[in-house]
Short mmCIF file of C-alpha atoms in Angstrom, two decimals:
data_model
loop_
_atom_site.label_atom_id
_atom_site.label_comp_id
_atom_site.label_asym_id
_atom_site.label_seq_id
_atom_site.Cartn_x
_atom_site.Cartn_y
_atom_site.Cartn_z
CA UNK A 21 15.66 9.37 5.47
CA UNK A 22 12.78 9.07 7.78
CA UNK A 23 11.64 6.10 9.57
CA UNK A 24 8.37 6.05 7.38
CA UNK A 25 10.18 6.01 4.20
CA UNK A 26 13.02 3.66 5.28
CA UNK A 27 10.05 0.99 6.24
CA UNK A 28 8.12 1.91 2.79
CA UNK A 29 11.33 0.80 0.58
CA UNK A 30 11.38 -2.45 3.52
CA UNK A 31 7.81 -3.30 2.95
CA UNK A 32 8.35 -2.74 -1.42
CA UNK A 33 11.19 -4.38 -1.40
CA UNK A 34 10.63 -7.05 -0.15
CA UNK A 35 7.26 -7.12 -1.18
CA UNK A 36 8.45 -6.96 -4.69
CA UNK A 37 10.91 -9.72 -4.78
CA UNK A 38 8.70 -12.12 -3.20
CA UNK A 39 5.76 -11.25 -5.83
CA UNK A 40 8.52 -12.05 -8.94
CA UNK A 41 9.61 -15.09 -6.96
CA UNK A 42 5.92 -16.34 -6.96
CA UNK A 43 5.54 -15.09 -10.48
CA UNK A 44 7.98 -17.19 -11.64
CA UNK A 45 6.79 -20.39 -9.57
CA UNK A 46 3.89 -19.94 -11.47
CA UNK A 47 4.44 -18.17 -14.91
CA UNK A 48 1.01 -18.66 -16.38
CA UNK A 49 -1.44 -18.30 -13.16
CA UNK A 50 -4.64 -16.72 -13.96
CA UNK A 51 -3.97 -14.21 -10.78
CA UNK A 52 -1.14 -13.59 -8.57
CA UNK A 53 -2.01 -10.94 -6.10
CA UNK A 54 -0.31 -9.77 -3.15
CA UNK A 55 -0.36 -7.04 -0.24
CA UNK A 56 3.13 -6.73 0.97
CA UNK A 57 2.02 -4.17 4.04
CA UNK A 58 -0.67 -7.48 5.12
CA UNK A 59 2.20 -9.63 4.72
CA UNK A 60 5.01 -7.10 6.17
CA UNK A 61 2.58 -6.53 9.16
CA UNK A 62 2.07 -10.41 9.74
CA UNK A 63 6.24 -10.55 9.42
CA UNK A 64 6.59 -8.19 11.80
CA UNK A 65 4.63 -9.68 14.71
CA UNK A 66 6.90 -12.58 14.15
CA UNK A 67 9.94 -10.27 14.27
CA UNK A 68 8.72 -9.01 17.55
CA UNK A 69 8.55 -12.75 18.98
CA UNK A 70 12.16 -13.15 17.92
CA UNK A 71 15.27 -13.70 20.31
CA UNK A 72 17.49 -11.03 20.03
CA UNK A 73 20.42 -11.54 19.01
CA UNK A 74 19.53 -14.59 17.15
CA UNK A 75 19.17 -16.10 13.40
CA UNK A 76 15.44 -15.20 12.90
CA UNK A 77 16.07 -11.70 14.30
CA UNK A 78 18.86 -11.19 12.02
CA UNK A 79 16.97 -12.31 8.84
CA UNK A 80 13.53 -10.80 9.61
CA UNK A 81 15.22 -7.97 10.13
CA UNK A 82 16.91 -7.92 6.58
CA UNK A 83 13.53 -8.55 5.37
CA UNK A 84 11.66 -5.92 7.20
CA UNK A 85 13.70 -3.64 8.93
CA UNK A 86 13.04 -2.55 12.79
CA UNK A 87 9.01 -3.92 13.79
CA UNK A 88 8.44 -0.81 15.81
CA UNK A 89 9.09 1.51 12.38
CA UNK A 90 6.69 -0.97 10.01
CA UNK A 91 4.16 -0.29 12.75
CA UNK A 92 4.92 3.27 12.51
CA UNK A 93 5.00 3.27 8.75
CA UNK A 94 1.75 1.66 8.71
CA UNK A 95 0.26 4.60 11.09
CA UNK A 96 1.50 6.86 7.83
CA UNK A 97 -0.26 5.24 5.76
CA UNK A 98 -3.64 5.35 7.97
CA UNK A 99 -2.71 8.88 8.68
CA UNK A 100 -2.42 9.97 4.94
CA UNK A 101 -5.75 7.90 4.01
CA UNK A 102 -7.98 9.89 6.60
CA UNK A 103 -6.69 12.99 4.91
CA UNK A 104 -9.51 15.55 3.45
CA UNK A 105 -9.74 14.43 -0.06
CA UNK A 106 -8.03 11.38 -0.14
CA UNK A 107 -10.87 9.37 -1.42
CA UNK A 108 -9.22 6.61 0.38
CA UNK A 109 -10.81 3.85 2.64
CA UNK A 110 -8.00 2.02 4.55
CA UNK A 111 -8.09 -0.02 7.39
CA UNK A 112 -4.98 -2.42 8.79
CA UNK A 113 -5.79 -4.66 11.64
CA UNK A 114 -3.62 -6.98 13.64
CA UNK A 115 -4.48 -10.32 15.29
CA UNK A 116 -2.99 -12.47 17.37
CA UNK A 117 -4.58 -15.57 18.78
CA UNK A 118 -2.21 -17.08 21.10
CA UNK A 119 -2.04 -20.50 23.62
CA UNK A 120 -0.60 -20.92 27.00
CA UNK A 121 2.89 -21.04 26.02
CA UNK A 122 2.50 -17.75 24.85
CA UNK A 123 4.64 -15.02 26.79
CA UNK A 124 2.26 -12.12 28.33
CA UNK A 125 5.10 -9.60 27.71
CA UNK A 126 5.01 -10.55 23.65
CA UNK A 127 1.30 -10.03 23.71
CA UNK A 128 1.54 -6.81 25.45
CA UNK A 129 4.45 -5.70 22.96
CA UNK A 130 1.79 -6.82 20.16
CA UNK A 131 -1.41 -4.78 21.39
CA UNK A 132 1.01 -1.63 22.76
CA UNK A 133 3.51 -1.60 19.25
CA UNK A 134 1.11 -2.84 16.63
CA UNK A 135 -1.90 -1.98 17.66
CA UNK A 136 -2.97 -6.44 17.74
CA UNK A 137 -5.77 -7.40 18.88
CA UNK A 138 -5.61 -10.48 20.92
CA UNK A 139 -7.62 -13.49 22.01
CA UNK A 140 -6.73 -17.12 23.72
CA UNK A 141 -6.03 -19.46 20.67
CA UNK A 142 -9.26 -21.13 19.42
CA UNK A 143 -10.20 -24.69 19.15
CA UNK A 144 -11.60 -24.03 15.73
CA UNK A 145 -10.47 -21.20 12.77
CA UNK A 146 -14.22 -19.87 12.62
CA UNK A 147 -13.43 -17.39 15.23
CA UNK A 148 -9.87 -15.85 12.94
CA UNK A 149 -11.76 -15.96 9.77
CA UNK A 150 -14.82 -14.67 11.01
CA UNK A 151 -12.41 -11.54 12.14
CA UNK A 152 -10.21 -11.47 8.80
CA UNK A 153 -13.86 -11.52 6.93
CA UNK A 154 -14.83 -8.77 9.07
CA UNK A 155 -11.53 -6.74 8.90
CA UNK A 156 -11.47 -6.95 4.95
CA UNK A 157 -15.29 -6.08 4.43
CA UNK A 158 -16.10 -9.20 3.32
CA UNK A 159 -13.17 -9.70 0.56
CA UNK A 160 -11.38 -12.46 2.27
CA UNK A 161 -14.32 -14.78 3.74
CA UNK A 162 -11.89 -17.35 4.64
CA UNK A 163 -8.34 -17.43 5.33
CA UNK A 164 -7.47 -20.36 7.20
CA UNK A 165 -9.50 -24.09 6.36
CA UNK A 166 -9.50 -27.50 8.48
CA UNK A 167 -8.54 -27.73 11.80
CA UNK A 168 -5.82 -26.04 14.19
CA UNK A 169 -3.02 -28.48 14.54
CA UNK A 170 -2.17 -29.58 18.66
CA UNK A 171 1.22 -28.31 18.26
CA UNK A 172 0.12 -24.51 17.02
CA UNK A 173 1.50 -22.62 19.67
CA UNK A 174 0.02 -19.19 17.92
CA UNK A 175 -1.74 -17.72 15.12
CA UNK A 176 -0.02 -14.13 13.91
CA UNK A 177 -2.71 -12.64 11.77
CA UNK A 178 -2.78 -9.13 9.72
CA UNK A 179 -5.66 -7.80 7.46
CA UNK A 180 -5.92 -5.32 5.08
CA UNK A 181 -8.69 -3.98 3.14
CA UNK A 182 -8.62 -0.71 1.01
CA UNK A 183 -11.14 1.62 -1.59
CA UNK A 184 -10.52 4.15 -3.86
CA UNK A 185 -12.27 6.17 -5.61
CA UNK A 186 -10.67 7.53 -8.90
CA UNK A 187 -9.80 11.22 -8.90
CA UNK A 188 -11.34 11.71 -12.83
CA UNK A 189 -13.78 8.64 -12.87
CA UNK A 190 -14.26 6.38 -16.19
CA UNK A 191 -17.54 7.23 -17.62
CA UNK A 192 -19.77 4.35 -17.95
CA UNK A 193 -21.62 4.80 -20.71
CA UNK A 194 -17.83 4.63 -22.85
CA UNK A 195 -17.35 1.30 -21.15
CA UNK A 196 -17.37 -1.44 -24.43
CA UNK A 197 -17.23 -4.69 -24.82
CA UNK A 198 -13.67 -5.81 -26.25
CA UNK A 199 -11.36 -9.06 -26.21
CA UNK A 200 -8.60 -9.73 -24.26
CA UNK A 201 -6.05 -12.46 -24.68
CA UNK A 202 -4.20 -13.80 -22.05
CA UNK A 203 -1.37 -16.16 -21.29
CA UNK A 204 -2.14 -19.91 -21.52
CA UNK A 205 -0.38 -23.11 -22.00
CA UNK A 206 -0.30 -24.10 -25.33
CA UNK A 207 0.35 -22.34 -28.56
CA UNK A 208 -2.93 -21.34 -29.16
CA UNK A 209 -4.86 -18.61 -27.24
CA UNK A 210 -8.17 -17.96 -26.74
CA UNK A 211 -9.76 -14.38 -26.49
CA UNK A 212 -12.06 -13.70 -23.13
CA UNK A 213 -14.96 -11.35 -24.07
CA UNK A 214 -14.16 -8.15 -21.31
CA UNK A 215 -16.28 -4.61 -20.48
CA UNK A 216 -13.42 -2.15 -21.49
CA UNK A 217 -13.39 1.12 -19.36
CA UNK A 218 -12.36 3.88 -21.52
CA UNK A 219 -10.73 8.03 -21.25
CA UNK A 220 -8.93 10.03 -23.19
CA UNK A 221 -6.82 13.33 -21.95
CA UNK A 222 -4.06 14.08 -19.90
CA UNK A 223 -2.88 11.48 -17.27
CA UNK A 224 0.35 10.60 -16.01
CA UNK A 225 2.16 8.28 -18.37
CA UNK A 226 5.09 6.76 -19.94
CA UNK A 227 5.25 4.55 -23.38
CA UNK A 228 8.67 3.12 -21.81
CA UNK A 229 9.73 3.20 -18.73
CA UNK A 230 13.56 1.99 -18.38
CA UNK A 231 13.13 0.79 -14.36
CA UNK A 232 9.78 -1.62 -15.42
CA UNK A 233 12.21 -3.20 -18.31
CA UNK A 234 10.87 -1.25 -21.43
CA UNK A 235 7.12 -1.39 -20.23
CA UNK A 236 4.74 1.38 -20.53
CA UNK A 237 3.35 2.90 -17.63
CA UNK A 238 0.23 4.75 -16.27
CA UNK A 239 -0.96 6.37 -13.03
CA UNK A 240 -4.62 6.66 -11.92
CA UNK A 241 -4.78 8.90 -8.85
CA UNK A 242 -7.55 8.15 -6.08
CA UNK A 243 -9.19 11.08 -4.20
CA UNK A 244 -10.67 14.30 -4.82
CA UNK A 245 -9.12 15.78 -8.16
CA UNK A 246 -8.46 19.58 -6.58
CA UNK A 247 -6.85 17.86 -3.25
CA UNK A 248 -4.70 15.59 -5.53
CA UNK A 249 -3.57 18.86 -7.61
CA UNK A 250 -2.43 20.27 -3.56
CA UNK A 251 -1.14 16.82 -2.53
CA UNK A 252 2.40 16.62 -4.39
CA UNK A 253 2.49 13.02 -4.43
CA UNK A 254 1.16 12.57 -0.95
CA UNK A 255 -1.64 10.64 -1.63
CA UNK A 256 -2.56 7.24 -2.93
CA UNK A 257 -2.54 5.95 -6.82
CA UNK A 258 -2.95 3.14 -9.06
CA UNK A 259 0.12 2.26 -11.23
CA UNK A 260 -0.87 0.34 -14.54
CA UNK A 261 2.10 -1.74 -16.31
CA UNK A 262 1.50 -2.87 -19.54
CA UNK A 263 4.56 -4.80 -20.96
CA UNK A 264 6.72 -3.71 -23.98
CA UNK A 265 5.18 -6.63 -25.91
CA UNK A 266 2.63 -9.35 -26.29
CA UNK A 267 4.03 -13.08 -24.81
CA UNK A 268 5.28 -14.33 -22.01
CA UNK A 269 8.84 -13.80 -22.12
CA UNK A 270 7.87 -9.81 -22.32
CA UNK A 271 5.59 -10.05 -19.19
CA UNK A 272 8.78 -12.11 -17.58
CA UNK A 273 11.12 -9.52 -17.99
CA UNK A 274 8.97 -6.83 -16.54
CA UNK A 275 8.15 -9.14 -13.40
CA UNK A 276 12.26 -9.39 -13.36
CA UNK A 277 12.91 -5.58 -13.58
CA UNK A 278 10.97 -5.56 -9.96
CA UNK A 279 13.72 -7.00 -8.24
CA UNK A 280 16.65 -4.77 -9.02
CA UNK A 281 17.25 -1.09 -7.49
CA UNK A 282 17.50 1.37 -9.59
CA UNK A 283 21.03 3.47 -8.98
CA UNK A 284 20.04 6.93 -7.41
CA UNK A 285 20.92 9.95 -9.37
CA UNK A 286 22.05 11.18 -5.50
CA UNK A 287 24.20 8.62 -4.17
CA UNK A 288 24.54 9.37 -0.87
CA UNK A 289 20.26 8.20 -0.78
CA UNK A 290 18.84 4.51 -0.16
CA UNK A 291 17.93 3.31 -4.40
CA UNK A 292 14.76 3.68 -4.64
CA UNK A 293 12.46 0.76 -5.80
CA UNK A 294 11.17 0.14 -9.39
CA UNK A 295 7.72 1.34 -8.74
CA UNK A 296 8.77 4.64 -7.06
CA UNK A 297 11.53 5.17 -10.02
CA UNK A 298 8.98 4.75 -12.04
CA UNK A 299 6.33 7.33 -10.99
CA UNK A 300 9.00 9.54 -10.75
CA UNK A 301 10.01 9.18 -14.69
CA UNK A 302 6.10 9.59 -15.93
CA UNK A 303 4.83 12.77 -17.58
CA UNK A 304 1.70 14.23 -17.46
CA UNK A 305 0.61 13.75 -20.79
CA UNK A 306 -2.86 13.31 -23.33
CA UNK A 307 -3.36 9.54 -23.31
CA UNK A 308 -5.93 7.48 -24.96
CA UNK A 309 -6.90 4.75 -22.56
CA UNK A 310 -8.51 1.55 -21.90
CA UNK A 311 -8.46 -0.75 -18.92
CA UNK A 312 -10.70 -4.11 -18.60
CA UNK A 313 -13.16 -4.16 -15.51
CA UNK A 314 -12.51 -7.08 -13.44
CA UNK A 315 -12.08 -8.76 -10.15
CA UNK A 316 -9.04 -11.10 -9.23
CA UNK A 317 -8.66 -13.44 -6.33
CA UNK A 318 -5.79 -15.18 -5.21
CA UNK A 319 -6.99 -17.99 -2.74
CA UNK A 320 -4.84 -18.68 0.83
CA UNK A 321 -1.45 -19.68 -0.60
CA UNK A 322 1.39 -20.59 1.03
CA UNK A 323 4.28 -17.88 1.11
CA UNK A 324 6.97 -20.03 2.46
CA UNK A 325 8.92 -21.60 -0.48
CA UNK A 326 8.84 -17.53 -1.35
CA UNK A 327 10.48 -16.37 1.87
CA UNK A 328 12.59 -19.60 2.08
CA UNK A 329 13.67 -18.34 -1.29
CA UNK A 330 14.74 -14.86 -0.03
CA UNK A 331 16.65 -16.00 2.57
CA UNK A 332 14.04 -16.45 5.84
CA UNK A 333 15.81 -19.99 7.13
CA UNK A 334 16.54 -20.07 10.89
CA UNK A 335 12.83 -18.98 11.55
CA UNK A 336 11.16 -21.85 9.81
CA UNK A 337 13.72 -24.39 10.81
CA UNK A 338 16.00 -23.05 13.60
CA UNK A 339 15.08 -23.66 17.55
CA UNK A 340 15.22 -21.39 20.33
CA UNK A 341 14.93 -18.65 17.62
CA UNK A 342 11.35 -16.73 19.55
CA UNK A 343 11.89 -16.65 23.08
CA UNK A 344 10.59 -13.52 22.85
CA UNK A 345 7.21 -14.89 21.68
CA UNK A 346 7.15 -18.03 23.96
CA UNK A 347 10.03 -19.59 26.47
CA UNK A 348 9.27 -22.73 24.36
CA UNK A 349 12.46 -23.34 22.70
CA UNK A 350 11.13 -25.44 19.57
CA UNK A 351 8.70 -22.65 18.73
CA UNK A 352 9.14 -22.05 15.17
CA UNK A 353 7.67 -20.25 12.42
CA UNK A 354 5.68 -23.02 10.66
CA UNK A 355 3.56 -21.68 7.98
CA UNK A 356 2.77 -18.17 6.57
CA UNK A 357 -0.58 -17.88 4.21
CA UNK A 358 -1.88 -15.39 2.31
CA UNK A 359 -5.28 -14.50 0.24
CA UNK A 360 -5.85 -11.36 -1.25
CA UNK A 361 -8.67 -9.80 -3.42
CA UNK A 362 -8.75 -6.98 -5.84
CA UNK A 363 -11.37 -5.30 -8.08
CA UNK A 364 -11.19 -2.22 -10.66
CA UNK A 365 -14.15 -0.69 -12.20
CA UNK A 366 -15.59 2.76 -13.01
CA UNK A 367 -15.84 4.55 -9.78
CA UNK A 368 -12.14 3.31 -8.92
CA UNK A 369 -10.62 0.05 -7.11
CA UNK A 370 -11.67 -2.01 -3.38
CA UNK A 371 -8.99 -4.35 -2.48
CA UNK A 372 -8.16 -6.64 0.59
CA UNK A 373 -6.01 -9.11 1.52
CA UNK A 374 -4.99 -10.99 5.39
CA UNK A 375 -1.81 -13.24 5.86
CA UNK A 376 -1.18 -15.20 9.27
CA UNK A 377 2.03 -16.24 10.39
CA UNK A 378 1.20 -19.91 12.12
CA UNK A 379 3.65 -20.18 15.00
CA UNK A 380 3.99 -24.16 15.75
CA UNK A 381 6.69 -26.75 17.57
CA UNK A 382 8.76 -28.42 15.06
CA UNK A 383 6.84 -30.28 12.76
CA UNK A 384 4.48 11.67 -25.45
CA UNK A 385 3.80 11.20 -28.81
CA UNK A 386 2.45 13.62 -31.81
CA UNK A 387 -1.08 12.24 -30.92
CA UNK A 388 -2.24 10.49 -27.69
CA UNK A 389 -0.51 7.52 -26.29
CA UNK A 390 -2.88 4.84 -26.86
CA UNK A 391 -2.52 1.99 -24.04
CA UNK A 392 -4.61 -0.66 -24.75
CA UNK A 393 -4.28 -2.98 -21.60
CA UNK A 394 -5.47 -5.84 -23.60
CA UNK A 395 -3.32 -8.40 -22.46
CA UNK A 396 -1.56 -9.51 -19.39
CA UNK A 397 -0.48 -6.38 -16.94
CA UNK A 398 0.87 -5.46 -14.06
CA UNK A 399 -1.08 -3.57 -11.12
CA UNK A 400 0.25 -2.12 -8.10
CA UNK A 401 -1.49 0.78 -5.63
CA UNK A 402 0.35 2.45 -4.06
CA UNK A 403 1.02 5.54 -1.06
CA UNK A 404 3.21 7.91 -3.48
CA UNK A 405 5.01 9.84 -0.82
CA UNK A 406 6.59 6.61 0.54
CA UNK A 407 6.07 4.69 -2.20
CA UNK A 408 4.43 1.69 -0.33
CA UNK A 409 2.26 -0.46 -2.61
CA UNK A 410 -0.20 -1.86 -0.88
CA UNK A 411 -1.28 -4.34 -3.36
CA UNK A 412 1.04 -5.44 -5.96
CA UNK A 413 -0.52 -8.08 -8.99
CA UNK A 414 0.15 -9.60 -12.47
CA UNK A 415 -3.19 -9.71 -14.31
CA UNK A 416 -3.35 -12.64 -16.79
CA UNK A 417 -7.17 -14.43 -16.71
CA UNK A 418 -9.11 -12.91 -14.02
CA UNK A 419 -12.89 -12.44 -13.53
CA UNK A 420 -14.10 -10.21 -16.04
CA UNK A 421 -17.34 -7.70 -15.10
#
């Protein structure tokens, strides 16, 4: 298996588990949006700070893998998005803001390995969101709010922002008005009035997909529609997940099915994930389909009950765990925030999202499938040929356009 695709099944992996673990934290959230490459890039600057040999090493490494092949994953994914036809904007940039206790043979590793830029830690965050705003086009305006605490040793910051344009665009003058009912607490629910995008004829699709838990499933390809014919699955998509039924405990079980491996029909390979299983099982297909225009934002959350949750211990709590990073020995990963932003309309989807990683001292049917995604779904986009999503979100209430 190559390096590229070994890091893609890191980064979806655990990219994956952590979005069901904040899923469930927060069952009926109007958004929950992540990038796991913004937060697997952010991980692995940390995993380059890390003492060999020790706890942090050993469980960022679970996590991510080696942080020399993310890197090089992530130069894949650049790579395949400035291909002719892609129809693919991508850009993945890599901060890292560091003080005095900071070792000048991490930041070299950082600027040489992942490509970081770097700059003398700041006594304000204007300067870091300023450069996530600027890295994500203007998606993620701010990332980090207040002040810089005294004992913030470094600021490990990644930013991602991506466009698409749709292979066959939605025509606009089909686009209708419709309802669409989400999740809410309480018995009764209330419709939100939504602009309904609408196609019909052959797409890539599945009524039931076994690896998403019974859900149906659909694929939007971005890019030129006679270079994604030639591609073979080397390009970018869009993978729509609309549960087997209405209710919560339907959308749970889907948000579950991300977790588990599927078994390989070859079992000498790695399992692949869900979401690569998945495009693998769809057909191409005539489908009658509509898809709600909208725009969901998840603010700066905290990720660090998540990774607590899947096992990252030593480097939030442990000491003399990145003496790579600094030869402080109480340097310690303290907090690890997130925002992302993603919107979906005719012409196809823009998306961004930045995490930092605050280093600190210890403190096919007889007629047309219909899929009517008139209800809570599931969105991912993803690189197909490694099957990398590079935004994964469950879309309950969002902004409606």
């Amino acid at each position: 298996m190559s390096a590229c695709l070994a890091s893609g099944r890191s980064l979806s992996k655990l990219g994956l588990a952590m979005f069901a673990a904040l899923c469930e934290t927060q069952p009926l959230a109007p958004v929950t949006l992540i990038s796991p490459v913004s937060i697997g890039s952010s991980l692995a600057l940390a995993l380059a700070g890390s003492t060999p040999g020790g706890s942090a090493e050993a469980e960022l490494s679970r996590l991510l893998g080696a942080h020399e092949q993310i890197a090089e994953a992530i130069d894949g994914l650049l790579s395949s998005a400035r291909g002719n036809g892609s129809g693919v904007s991508l850009r993945v940039a890599n901060g890292v803001w560091a003080g005095t206790a900071v070792r000048p043979k991490f930041i070299e590793s950082a600027t040489r390995i992942h490509r970081a830029q770097a700059a003398p830690l700041p006594s304000s965050y204007e300067p870091v969101n300023s450069w996530v705003q600027s890295r994500t086009d203007g998606e993620v305006p701010k990332l980090l709010s207040g002040t810089p605490d005294p004992l913030t040793v470094s600021l490990l910051v990644s930013a991602v922002s991506f466009k698409g344009v749709w292979a066959e665009r939605f025509e606009r003058e089909r686009t209708a008005e419709g309802a669409f009912w989400p999740l809410s607490p309480g018995a009764a629910t209330a419709s939100q009035p939504a602009n309904f995008m609408r196609r019909k004829g052959a797409a890539w699709a599945s009524p039931t997909v076994a690896a998403l838990g019974g859900a149906a499933a659909l694929r939007l390809d971005y890019g030129d529609a006679d270079a994604v014919a030639d591609s073979k699955g080397a390009g970018f998509c869009a993978l729509f997940v609309l549960p087997a039924e209405a209710g919560e405990a339907s959308l749970a079980a889907t948000i579950a099915a991300l977790r588990t491996a599927p078994s390989p029909v070859d079992t000498s390979a790695a399992p692949a994930d869900p979401l690569s299983a998945a495009l693998s099982t769809l057909r191409r297909r005539e489908v009658d389909v509509s898809i709600p225009r909208f725009t969901a934002e998840w603010g700066a959350s905290s990720l660090k009950t998540a990774l607590r949750a899947l096992g990252l211990l030593s480097a939030f709590d442990g000491s003399g765990q990145f003496l790579e990073l600094s030869d402080e020995p109480d340097v310690h990963l303290d907090e690890v925030l997130h925002a992302a932003r993603v919107e979906v309309n005719e012409e196809g989807t823009a998306a961004a999202a930045a995490t930092v990683a605050e280093m600190g001292v210890r403190s096919l049917p007889p007629r047309p499938l219909e899929l009517r995604f008139n209800r809570p779904f599931l969105l991912a986009v993803l690189h197909e040929e490694t099957g990398t999503p590079l935004f994964v979100g469950r879309i309950n209430s969002p902004q409606f356009s």
